């Protein structure tokens, strides 16, 4: 949930506050609200692409089995921001998809999970999984019906120790970082219809 | 100094259980209020950013061939190390090993190449020579294994979080200065928290707006002549910016392209259109640009355009219940050669 009482940033004076300047309660309240709002709006764009020259990710009729998840796309790893509750920020998901046929349905399942855990998470069907079903031979951008997120258990499972540095040329130190990736699976009614993925948008968001 | 970077943000309590502002006149100032504020500021200052969002390039890199991917960004000053995350896949489902050099021309390392059913994710780290928020290029070379063509299923570049904020302009706060039972001194409250509000606002951007590189060996090659336009992508892409001030409906984003022309007399233009069809930004590729060049010139300002600001009262954040979709197009404006575009870089100004 959005955390700033005001829901927006309130400008502070550009000049520094001197030792003798009073700090009133109003200023204090604005400062707290600003920090909360900046943190809410620090949601990052994690995935953004659309196909070029028809280079899309397509099912293989010789390999896919009807009504069985088939991997179409896997993103690289990325961080997720986590609330005080232990749950991650929400994600707004948009897929550009087609089922390859005017009457056959394809169901695209997007899974947010650590490396190697996508298929298991697909079957667990938690809040980190979104299904988008389409029928049509032309690409359309489709929004997931609900915002995706990692619950506290899944956030813990995604935590990794990575080597980071704190200054240019600094010695590596161990830091904790969440690493997840988005995998898009597709399940088709008719294997002869080539279902395709031609774009993904995944954006963090702190809902009202 | 304890300017440590937390892993989880705090939701700073602004109203108590009775709905009363915790900073209201006549109430005691809770030490927890300012400890939480310091915690949140350090989280914001040190948590990292997605400078190049993950994108599927998908064009084939032939066996033993090299493609160079270059991006332009405005990094956060706190960024000391970048993580390049790659998913490389063989076009013939043959596992192998590609070679990746960061930055372009640098020392190469081996990166595994996966298959359709066994994608392999690899993360490589690259450190910055200095900490700066000046706009800069990020680049890498990818060389396919001999006899094994590959596609780049995903490429992203992310600023790795810090664990400690050391220098003054890191915008960090010494959290121990706000601990219970000790006075909160002016340098702590004013200098470290209040005076840095606007700097934090500017630093904590959604760094990566839309970043896509086809690589310098497989660029868009445009011969469509003015007044016609060639679209660069198969469809539009939505971009949504931060909401900052009350009443905001848009946010400004910067745009540069990596481009060149095939000969000295050919010239072109790249433009961005938004949903309304209004040309939002236009970038000129002048005649004589025959080597890869970032445009507008990196010696000056980037092209800018407006995107919708997020509506944080909407369940999905979309303003007007619609994505703000943008179209990228190019045309040749002079000569008879081709205009080549390797990269589109869009980032928060």
Coordinates of C-alpha atoms in Angstrom, one line a residue:
Chain A
X1 CA 0.0 0.0 0.0
X2 CA 1.1 3.6 -0.6
X3 CA 2.8 4.9 2.4
X4 CA 2.8 8.7 2.1
X5 CA -0.1 10.5 3.8
X6 CA -0.1 13.2 1.1
X7 CA 0.6 10.9 -1.8
X8 CA 3.0 13.3 -3.5
X9 CA 6.3 15.1 -2.9
X10 CA 6.4 18.4 -1.2
X11 CA 9.2 20.7 -2.3
X12 CA 11.8 21.7 0.2
X13 CA 13.7 25.0 -0.2
X14 CA 16.8 24.5 -2.3
X15 CA 19.0 26.3 0.2
X16 CA 20.4 24.5 3.2
X17 CA 18.8 24.8 6.6
X18 CA 21.1 26.8 8.9
X19 CA 21.8 25.9 12.6
X20 CA 19.6 28.7 13.8
X21 CA 16.7 28.0 11.4
X22 CA 13.6 26.6 13.2
X23 CA 12.4 23.1 12.3
X24 CA 8.7 23.0 12.8
X25 CA 6.4 20.1 13.0
X26 CA 5.0 20.9 9.5
X27 CA 8.5 20.6 8.1
X28 CA 9.0 17.4 9.9
X29 CA 5.8 15.9 8.7
X30 CA 6.6 16.9 5.1
X31 CA 10.0 15.3 5.4
X32 CA 8.6 12.0 6.5
X33 CA 5.9 12.0 3.8
X34 CA 8.5 12.8 1.2
X35 CA 10.7 9.9 2.1
X36 CA 7.7 7.5 2.0
X37 CA 6.6 8.9 -1.4
X38 CA 10.0 8.8 -2.9
X39 CA 10.4 5.2 -1.7
X40 CA 6.9 4.3 -3.2
X41 CA 7.9 5.9 -6.5
X42 CA 11.3 4.2 -6.6
X43 CA 9.6 1.3 -8.2
X44 CA 11.8 0.3 -11.1
X45 CA 11.0 -0.9 -14.7
X46 CA 12.4 -4.4 -14.7
X47 CA 11.5 -5.7 -18.2
X48 CA 10.6 -3.8 -21.4
X49 CA 10.9 -5.0 -24.9
X50 CA 8.8 -5.4 -28.1
X51 CA 9.8 -7.5 -31.1
X52 CA 11.6 -6.2 -34.1
X53 CA 11.2 -7.4 -37.7
X54 CA 8.9 -10.2 -36.6
X55 CA 11.5 -11.9 -34.4
X56 CA 9.2 -13.3 -31.8
X57 CA 9.3 -16.3 -29.4
X58 CA 7.2 -19.0 -30.9
X59 CA 6.0 -22.5 -30.0
X60 CA 7.4 -25.4 -31.9
X61 CA 4.6 -27.7 -33.3
X62 CA 7.1 -30.6 -33.4
X63 CA 7.9 -30.2 -29.7
X64 CA 5.0 -28.8 -27.8
X65 CA 2.3 -31.1 -26.3
X66 CA -1.3 -29.9 -26.0
X67 CA -2.4 -28.5 -22.7
X68 CA 1.2 -28.8 -21.3
X69 CA 3.3 -25.8 -20.3
X70 CA 6.0 -25.0 -22.8
X71 CA 8.8 -22.5 -22.0
X72 CA 8.8 -19.4 -24.3
X73 CA 10.9 -16.8 -22.6
X74 CA 13.1 -16.4 -19.6
X75 CA 14.5 -13.0 -18.5
X76 CA 17.7 -12.3 -16.8
X77 CA 17.8 -12.0 -13.0
X78 CA 16.8 -8.8 -11.3
X79 CA 16.2 -7.4 -7.8
X80 CA 12.7 -6.7 -6.3
X81 CA 12.0 -4.1 -3.7
X82 CA 10.5 -5.3 -0.4
X83 CA 8.0 -3.7 2.0
X84 CA 8.3 -3.7 5.7
X85 CA 5.7 -6.4 5.7
X86 CA 8.2 -8.7 4.0
X87 CA 6.2 -8.8 0.8
X88 CA 7.6 -7.5 -2.4
X89 CA 6.4 -4.4 -4.3
X90 CA 3.7 -5.3 -6.8
X91 CA 4.3 -5.7 -10.5
X92 CA 2.3 -4.5 -13.4
X93 CA 2.6 -7.1 -16.2
X94 CA 1.8 -6.7 -19.9
X95 CA 2.4 -9.3 -22.5
X96 CA 2.2 -9.0 -26.3
X97 CA 0.8 -12.3 -27.5
X98 CA -1.1 -14.3 -30.0
X99 CA -2.5 -17.8 -30.1
X100 CA -1.7 -18.3 -33.8
X101 CA -5.3 -19.1 -34.8
X102 CA -8.6 -17.3 -34.9
X103 CA -10.3 -20.0 -32.9
X104 CA -7.7 -21.8 -30.9
X105 CA -6.8 -20.6 -27.4
X106 CA -3.4 -20.3 -25.9
X107 CA -2.8 -19.5 -22.2
X108 CA 0.4 -17.7 -21.3
X109 CA 1.6 -18.1 -17.8
X110 CA 4.1 -15.6 -16.4
X111 CA 6.0 -16.7 -13.3
X112 CA 8.2 -14.5 -11.1
X113 CA 10.6 -16.8 -9.3
X114 CA 14.3 -17.5 -8.5
X115 CA 16.4 -19.3 -11.1
X116 CA 15.3 -22.9 -11.6
X117 CA 12.1 -22.6 -9.6
X118 CA 9.8 -21.4 -12.3
X119 CA 8.0 -24.6 -13.2
X120 CA 7.4 -25.5 -9.6
X121 CA 6.1 -22.0 -8.9
X122 CA 3.9 -22.3 -12.0
X123 CA 2.1 -25.3 -10.5
X124 CA 1.9 -23.7 -7.0
X125 CA 0.0 -20.9 -8.7
X126 CA 0.7 -18.3 -6.0
X127 CA 0.5 -14.5 -6.2
X128 CA 3.7 -14.5 -8.3
X129 CA 1.9 -16.2 -11.3
X130 CA -0.3 -14.6 -13.8
X131 CA -2.3 -16.3 -16.6
X132 CA -3.3 -14.6 -19.8
X133 CA -5.5 -16.5 -22.2
X134 CA -5.9 -15.3 -25.8
X135 CA -7.6 -16.4 -29.0
X136 CA -6.4 -14.7 -32.2
X137 CA -3.9 -14.8 -34.9
X138 CA -2.8 -11.1 -34.5
X139 CA -0.6 -9.8 -31.7
X140 CA -2.3 -7.8 -29.0
X141 CA -0.9 -6.3 -25.7
X142 CA -2.7 -7.9 -22.8
X143 CA -2.6 -6.8 -19.2
X144 CA -2.5 -9.3 -16.4
X145 CA -5.7 -9.2 -14.4
X146 CA -3.9 -8.7 -11.1
X147 CA -0.6 -7.3 -9.9
X148 CA 2.0 -9.9 -9.3
X149 CA 4.1 -10.0 -6.2
X150 CA 6.3 -12.3 -4.0
X151 CA 4.9 -13.1 -0.6
X152 CA 7.2 -13.1 2.4
X153 CA 8.0 -16.8 2.0
X154 CA 9.0 -16.3 -1.6
X155 CA 11.0 -13.2 -0.8
X156 CA 13.0 -15.2 1.6
X157 CA 13.6 -17.9 -1.0
X158 CA 14.8 -15.3 -3.5
X159 CA 17.5 -13.8 -1.2
X160 CA 21.1 -14.3 -2.3
X161 CA 24.5 -13.3 -1.1
X162 CA 26.4 -11.3 -3.8
X163 CA 29.7 -9.5 -3.9
X164 CA 29.4 -5.8 -4.1
X165 CA 31.7 -2.8 -3.6
X166 CA 31.1 0.4 -1.7
X167 CA 33.5 2.7 -3.5
X168 CA 35.4 2.9 -6.8
X169 CA 38.3 0.4 -6.5
X170 CA 36.9 -0.9 -3.2
X171 CA 37.3 -4.4 -1.8
X172 CA 34.4 -6.7 -2.4
X173 CA 32.0 -7.2 0.5
X174 CA 29.0 -9.6 0.8
X175 CA 25.6 -8.1 0.4
X176 CA 22.1 -9.5 0.3
X177 CA 20.2 -9.1 -2.9
X178 CA 17.0 -10.6 -4.2
X179 CA 17.4 -12.4 -7.5
X180 CA 14.3 -13.4 -9.5
X181 CA 13.5 -13.8 -13.1
X182 CA 10.3 -13.8 -15.2
X183 CA 9.6 -16.9 -17.2
X184 CA 6.7 -17.1 -19.6
X185 CA 5.2 -20.4 -20.3
X186 CA 2.4 -21.2 -22.9
X187 CA -0.2 -23.9 -23.0
X188 CA -2.1 -24.5 -26.3
X189 CA -5.2 -26.3 -27.3
X190 CA -4.0 -27.2 -30.8
X191 CA -0.3 -27.8 -31.2
X192 CA -0.5 -27.0 -34.9
X193 CA -1.3 -23.4 -34.0
X194 CA 1.9 -21.4 -33.4
X195 CA 1.5 -19.3 -30.3
X196 CA 3.9 -16.4 -29.9
X197 CA 5.2 -13.9 -27.5
X198 CA 6.3 -10.6 -29.0
X199 CA 6.8 -8.2 -26.0
X200 CA 6.9 -8.0 -22.3
X201 CA 6.5 -5.1 -19.9
X202 CA 7.1 -5.7 -16.1
X203 CA 7.0 -2.6 -13.9
X204 CA 7.2 -2.4 -10.1
X205 CA 4.3 -0.5 -8.5
X206 CA 3.1 0.4 -5.0
X207 CA -0.6 0.4 -5.2
X208 CA -2.9 2.8 -3.3
Chain B
X1 CA 29.5 6.4 11.0
X2 CA 26.9 3.8 10.4
X3 CA 25.4 4.6 7.0
X4 CA 24.4 1.0 6.4
X5 CA 22.0 0.1 3.6
X6 CA 19.0 -1.9 4.7
X7 CA 17.6 -4.8 2.6
X8 CA 14.0 -3.9 3.3
X9 CA 12.5 -0.4 3.3
X10 CA 10.6 1.0 6.2
X11 CA 7.1 2.4 5.9
X12 CA 7.6 5.5 8.1
X13 CA 4.7 5.8 10.5
X14 CA 3.1 9.2 9.9
X15 CA -0.2 8.7 11.8
X16 CA -0.6 6.9 15.1
X17 CA -3.3 4.4 15.8
X18 CA -5.8 7.3 16.5
X19 CA -5.0 8.9 13.1
X20 CA -3.0 11.7 14.7
X21 CA 0.1 13.1 12.9
X22 CA 3.1 11.8 14.9
X23 CA 4.8 15.2 14.3
X24 CA 1.9 17.3 15.5
X25 CA 2.6 20.1 17.9
X26 CA 2.5 19.1 21.6
X27 CA 3.4 15.5 20.9
X28 CA 6.7 14.1 21.9
X29 CA 8.9 13.3 19.0
X30 CA 9.4 9.6 18.8
X31 CA 12.9 8.6 18.3
X32 CA 11.6 5.7 16.2
X33 CA 10.2 8.3 13.8
X34 CA 13.6 9.6 12.9
X35 CA 15.4 6.2 13.1
X36 CA 12.9 5.0 10.5
X37 CA 13.4 8.1 8.4
X38 CA 17.2 7.4 8.4
X39 CA 16.6 3.8 7.6
X40 CA 14.4 4.7 4.6
X41 CA 16.8 7.3 3.3
X42 CA 19.7 4.8 3.4
X43 CA 17.5 2.2 1.6
X44 CA 16.8 4.8 -1.1
X45 CA 20.3 5.9 -1.4
X46 CA 22.0 2.5 -1.6
X47 CA 19.5 0.0 -3.0
X48 CA 20.5 0.0 -6.7
X49 CA 18.6 0.7 -9.9
X50 CA 17.6 -1.0 -13.2
X51 CA 19.6 1.0 -15.6
X52 CA 18.9 -1.2 -18.6
X53 CA 15.7 -3.1 -18.2
X54 CA 15.7 -6.7 -19.4
X55 CA 15.0 -7.0 -23.1
X56 CA 14.9 -9.8 -25.6
X57 CA 17.1 -8.8 -28.6
X58 CA 16.4 -12.1 -30.5
X59 CA 18.4 -11.3 -33.6
X60 CA 20.8 -14.1 -34.5
X61 CA 24.5 -13.8 -33.8
X62 CA 26.1 -16.2 -36.3
X63 CA 28.7 -18.7 -35.1
X64 CA 32.0 -17.1 -34.2
X65 CA 30.6 -13.6 -35.0
X66 CA 30.6 -10.7 -32.6
X67 CA 27.9 -8.2 -31.9
X68 CA 28.5 -5.1 -29.8
X69 CA 25.6 -3.7 -27.7
X70 CA 25.9 -0.1 -26.4
X71 CA 23.5 1.8 -24.2
X72 CA 23.3 5.3 -22.9
X73 CA 22.2 6.1 -19.4
X74 CA 22.2 8.6 -16.5
X75 CA 23.5 6.5 -13.6
X76 CA 23.0 7.1 -10.0
X77 CA 26.0 8.6 -8.2
X78 CA 25.9 5.7 -5.7
X79 CA 26.4 3.1 -8.3
X80 CA 29.8 1.4 -7.9
X81 CA 29.2 -2.0 -9.5
X82 CA 27.0 -3.1 -12.4
X83 CA 25.5 -6.6 -12.8
X84 CA 25.1 -7.6 -16.5
X85 CA 22.5 -10.4 -16.6
X86 CA 22.4 -12.5 -19.8
X87 CA 20.3 -15.4 -21.1
X88 CA 22.0 -16.7 -24.3
X89 CA 20.3 -19.5 -26.3
X90 CA 21.5 -21.6 -29.2
X91 CA 19.4 -21.5 -32.3
X92 CA 20.0 -25.2 -32.9
X93 CA 19.6 -26.2 -29.3
X94 CA 23.3 -27.0 -29.0
X95 CA 24.8 -26.1 -25.6
X96 CA 28.0 -24.2 -25.8
X97 CA 30.0 -21.3 -24.5
X98 CA 29.9 -17.8 -25.8
X99 CA 32.4 -15.0 -25.1
X100 CA 31.4 -11.8 -23.5
X101 CA 33.6 -8.7 -23.0
X102 CA 32.6 -5.8 -20.7
X103 CA 33.0 -3.0 -21.9
X104 CA 33.3 -3.4 -25.6
X105 CA 36.9 -4.3 -26.4
X106 CA 37.6 -5.4 -22.9
X107 CA 38.8 -8.7 -21.5
X108 CA 36.4 -11.6 -22.5
X109 CA 35.0 -14.3 -20.3
X110 CA 33.1 -17.4 -21.2
X111 CA 29.4 -17.4 -20.7
X112 CA 27.3 -20.6 -21.1
X113 CA 24.8 -20.9 -24.0
X114 CA 21.6 -22.7 -23.1
X115 CA 18.9 -24.4 -25.1
X116 CA 15.1 -24.1 -25.5
X117 CA 14.3 -26.2 -22.6
X118 CA 17.3 -25.4 -20.5
X119 CA 17.9 -21.7 -20.5
X120 CA 21.0 -20.6 -18.6
X121 CA 21.2 -17.3 -16.8
X122 CA 24.6 -15.7 -16.2
X123 CA 25.5 -12.6 -14.3
X124 CA 28.7 -10.7 -14.9
X125 CA 29.9 -7.8 -12.7
X126 CA 31.7 -4.7 -13.9
X127 CA 32.9 -1.9 -11.6
X128 CA 32.9 1.8 -12.4
X129 CA 36.2 3.7 -12.4
X130 CA 34.6 6.5 -10.4
X131 CA 31.2 7.3 -8.8
X132 CA 29.4 9.9 -10.8
X133 CA 25.9 10.7 -12.0
X134 CA 27.2 12.0 -15.3
X135 CA 25.6 10.4 -18.3
X136 CA 27.7 7.6 -19.7
X137 CA 27.7 4.6 -22.0
X138 CA 27.4 0.9 -20.9
X139 CA 28.6 -1.6 -23.5
X140 CA 29.5 -5.2 -24.1
X141 CA 30.6 -7.5 -26.9
X142 CA 29.0 -10.9 -27.3
X143 CA 30.8 -13.5 -29.5
X144 CA 28.9 -16.7 -30.5
X145 CA 30.6 -20.0 -30.3
X146 CA 32.1 -21.3 -33.5
X147 CA 29.6 -23.2 -35.5
X148 CA 26.8 -22.4 -33.1
X149 CA 24.6 -19.4 -33.8
X150 CA 22.9 -17.8 -30.7
X151 CA 20.2 -15.4 -29.8
X152 CA 20.2 -13.0 -26.8
X153 CA 17.0 -14.0 -25.1
X154 CA 17.6 -11.4 -22.3
X155 CA 20.1 -8.7 -21.5
X156 CA 19.8 -6.3 -18.6
X157 CA 22.2 -4.1 -16.7
X158 CA 21.5 -3.3 -13.0
X159 CA 23.3 -1.3 -10.4
X160 CA 24.2 -3.6 -7.6
X161 CA 23.1 -2.4 -4.1
X162 CA 25.7 -1.0 -1.7
X163 CA 26.1 -2.2 1.9
X164 CA 27.6 1.0 3.2
X165 CA 27.2 4.6 2.2
X166 CA 30.5 6.3 2.8
X167 CA 31.0 9.7 1.2
X168 CA 28.9 12.8 1.7
X169 CA 27.2 12.8 -1.7
X170 CA 26.1 9.2 -1.3
X171 CA 23.1 10.8 0.5
X172 CA 23.4 8.4 3.4
X173 CA 22.5 9.0 7.0
X174 CA 24.3 7.9 10.1
X175 CA 21.4 5.9 11.7
X176 CA 23.1 5.8 15.1
X177 CA 22.7 9.5 15.5
X178 CA 19.0 9.0 15.9
X179 CA 19.1 6.3 18.4
X180 CA 16.9 6.3 21.5
X181 CA 18.0 8.3 24.6
X182 CA 20.4 10.5 22.8
X183 CA 19.8 14.1 21.6
X184 CA 19.2 14.5 17.9
X185 CA 21.8 17.1 16.9
X186 CA 21.3 19.7 14.2
X187 CA 24.0 18.2 11.8
X188 CA 22.1 14.9 11.9
X189 CA 18.6 16.2 11.4
X190 CA 19.1 19.2 9.1
X191 CA 22.3 18.3 7.3
X192 CA 21.8 14.6 6.8
X193 CA 18.0 14.4 6.4
X194 CA 16.2 17.6 5.7
X195 CA 18.8 19.2 3.4
X196 CA 19.0 16.1 1.3
X197 CA 15.3 15.8 0.5
X198 CA 15.6 17.4 -3.0
X199 CA 18.8 15.5 -3.8
X200 CA 17.1 12.3 -3.0
X201 CA 14.1 13.2 -5.2
X202 CA 16.5 13.8 -8.1
X203 CA 18.6 10.7 -7.4
X204 CA 15.9 8.1 -6.9
X205 CA 14.8 7.9 -10.5
X206 CA 13.3 5.1 -12.5
X207 CA 16.6 5.1 -14.3
X208 CA 15.8 2.7 -17.2
X209 CA 12.8 3.8 -19.2
X210 CA 13.2 1.8 -22.4
X211 CA 16.5 0.5 -23.6
X212 CA 16.9 -1.6 -26.8
X213 CA 20.0 -2.4 -28.7
X214 CA 20.2 -4.5 -31.9
X215 CA 24.0 -4.2 -31.8
X216 CA 26.3 -2.5 -34.1
X217 CA 26.5 -5.4 -36.5
X218 CA 22.8 -5.9 -36.9
X219 CA 21.3 -2.4 -36.7
X220 CA 18.1 -1.2 -38.1
X221 CA 18.9 -0.2 -41.7
X222 CA 16.4 2.4 -43.0
X223 CA 16.0 3.5 -46.6
X224 CA 12.4 4.8 -46.2
X225 CA 12.5 8.3 -47.6
X226 CA 10.8 11.4 -46.3
X227 CA 7.9 12.1 -46.0
X228 CA 7.3 8.4 -45.2
X229 CA 8.4 6.9 -41.9
X230 CA 9.6 3.3 -41.0
X231 CA 8.6 2.0 -37.6
X232 CA 11.5 0.5 -35.8
X233 CA 9.5 -2.0 -33.7
X234 CA 6.6 -4.3 -34.5
X235 CA 4.4 -2.4 -32.0
X236 CA 4.3 0.4 -29.5
X237 CA 5.8 0.3 -26.1
X238 CA 4.3 1.8 -22.9
X239 CA 6.3 4.1 -20.7
X240 CA 5.1 5.4 -17.3
X241 CA 7.1 7.8 -15.2
X242 CA 7.1 8.7 -11.5
X243 CA 4.5 10.9 -10.0
X244 CA 6.3 13.5 -7.9
X245 CA 4.2 16.7 -7.2
X246 CA 0.5 17.1 -6.6
X247 CA -1.2 17.6 -9.9
X248 CA 1.6 16.0 -12.0
X249 CA 0.3 14.3 -15.1
X250 CA 3.6 13.8 -17.0
X251 CA 7.2 13.2 -16.4
X252 CA 10.2 14.1 -18.7
X253 CA 12.3 11.4 -20.2
X254 CA 15.6 11.7 -22.1
X255 CA 16.3 9.9 -25.3
X256 CA 19.5 9.3 -27.4
X257 CA 20.1 7.0 -30.3
X258 CA 23.3 5.3 -31.5
X259 CA 23.2 5.9 -35.2
X260 CA 25.2 6.5 -38.4
X261 CA 24.6 6.8 -42.2
X262 CA 26.0 4.6 -44.9
X263 CA 27.7 7.5 -46.8
X264 CA 28.5 11.2 -46.4
X265 CA 25.5 12.6 -48.2
X266 CA 22.8 10.5 -46.5
X267 CA 20.9 12.0 -43.5
X268 CA 18.0 10.9 -41.4
X269 CA 15.7 11.5 -38.5
X270 CA 14.5 9.4 -35.6
X271 CA 11.3 10.4 -33.8
X272 CA 9.2 9.3 -30.9
X273 CA 5.4 9.5 -31.2
X274 CA 3.1 9.1 -28.3
X275 CA -0.5 7.8 -28.1
X276 CA -2.0 11.0 -29.5
X277 CA 0.2 10.9 -32.6
X278 CA 2.0 14.0 -31.5
X279 CA 5.7 13.9 -32.3
X280 CA 7.2 13.8 -28.9
X281 CA 10.9 14.1 -29.7
X282 CA 12.9 14.2 -32.9
X283 CA 16.6 13.4 -33.3
X284 CA 18.6 14.5 -36.4
X285 CA 21.2 12.3 -37.9
X286 CA 23.2 14.7 -40.0
X287 CA 24.9 14.0 -43.3
X288 CA 28.5 13.1 -42.6
X289 CA 27.6 10.9 -39.6
X290 CA 29.4 7.9 -41.0
X291 CA 30.6 6.3 -37.7
X292 CA 28.6 5.2 -34.8
X293 CA 27.6 8.3 -32.9
X294 CA 25.3 9.0 -29.9
X295 CA 22.8 11.6 -30.9
X296 CA 21.9 14.2 -29.8
X297 CA 25.6 14.7 -29.2
X298 CA 26.7 13.7 -25.7
X299 CA 28.4 17.1 -25.5
X300 CA 25.0 18.6 -25.1
X301 CA 21.5 17.8 -23.8
X302 CA 19.5 14.8 -24.8
X303 CA 16.3 14.9 -26.7
X304 CA 13.4 14.9 -24.2
X305 CA 9.7 14.0 -24.3
X306 CA 6.9 13.6 -21.9
X307 CA 5.4 10.4 -20.7
X308 CA 2.4 9.9 -18.5
X309 CA 3.1 10.1 -14.8
X310 CA 1.8 7.2 -12.8
X311 CA -1.6 7.7 -11.1
X312 CA -0.9 6.4 -7.6
X313 CA -4.7 6.4 -6.9
X314 CA -5.4 3.8 -9.5
X315 CA -5.2 0.1 -8.7
X316 CA -2.8 -0.5 -11.6
X317 CA -1.2 2.9 -11.7
X318 CA -2.2 3.7 -15.2
X319 CA -3.2 7.3 -15.9
X320 CA -6.6 7.4 -17.5
X321 CA -6.8 3.6 -17.3
X322 CA -4.6 3.3 -20.4
X323 CA -0.9 2.7 -21.2
X324 CA 1.0 5.6 -22.6
X325 CA 2.2 3.9 -25.7
X326 CA 5.1 5.3 -27.8
X327 CA 6.1 4.6 -31.4
X328 CA 9.7 4.9 -32.6
X329 CA 10.2 5.7 -36.2
X330 CA 13.0 6.7 -38.6
X331 CA 13.2 8.2 -42.1
X332 CA 15.9 9.2 -44.5
X333 CA 15.9 12.9 -45.2
X334 CA 18.7 13.3 -47.7
X335 CA 20.8 11.2 -50.0
X336 CA 20.3 7.7 -51.4
X337 CA 22.1 5.5 -48.8
X338 CA 20.8 4.0 -45.6
X339 CA 20.3 5.3 -42.0
X340 CA 21.4 2.8 -39.4
X341 CA 20.2 2.7 -35.8
X342 CA 21.9 0.4 -33.4
X343 CA 20.4 1.5 -30.1
X344 CA 17.4 3.4 -28.7
X345 CA 18.1 4.7 -25.1
X346 CA 15.3 6.2 -23.1
X347 CA 16.0 7.1 -19.4
X348 CA 14.5 9.4 -16.8
X349 CA 15.8 12.9 -17.1

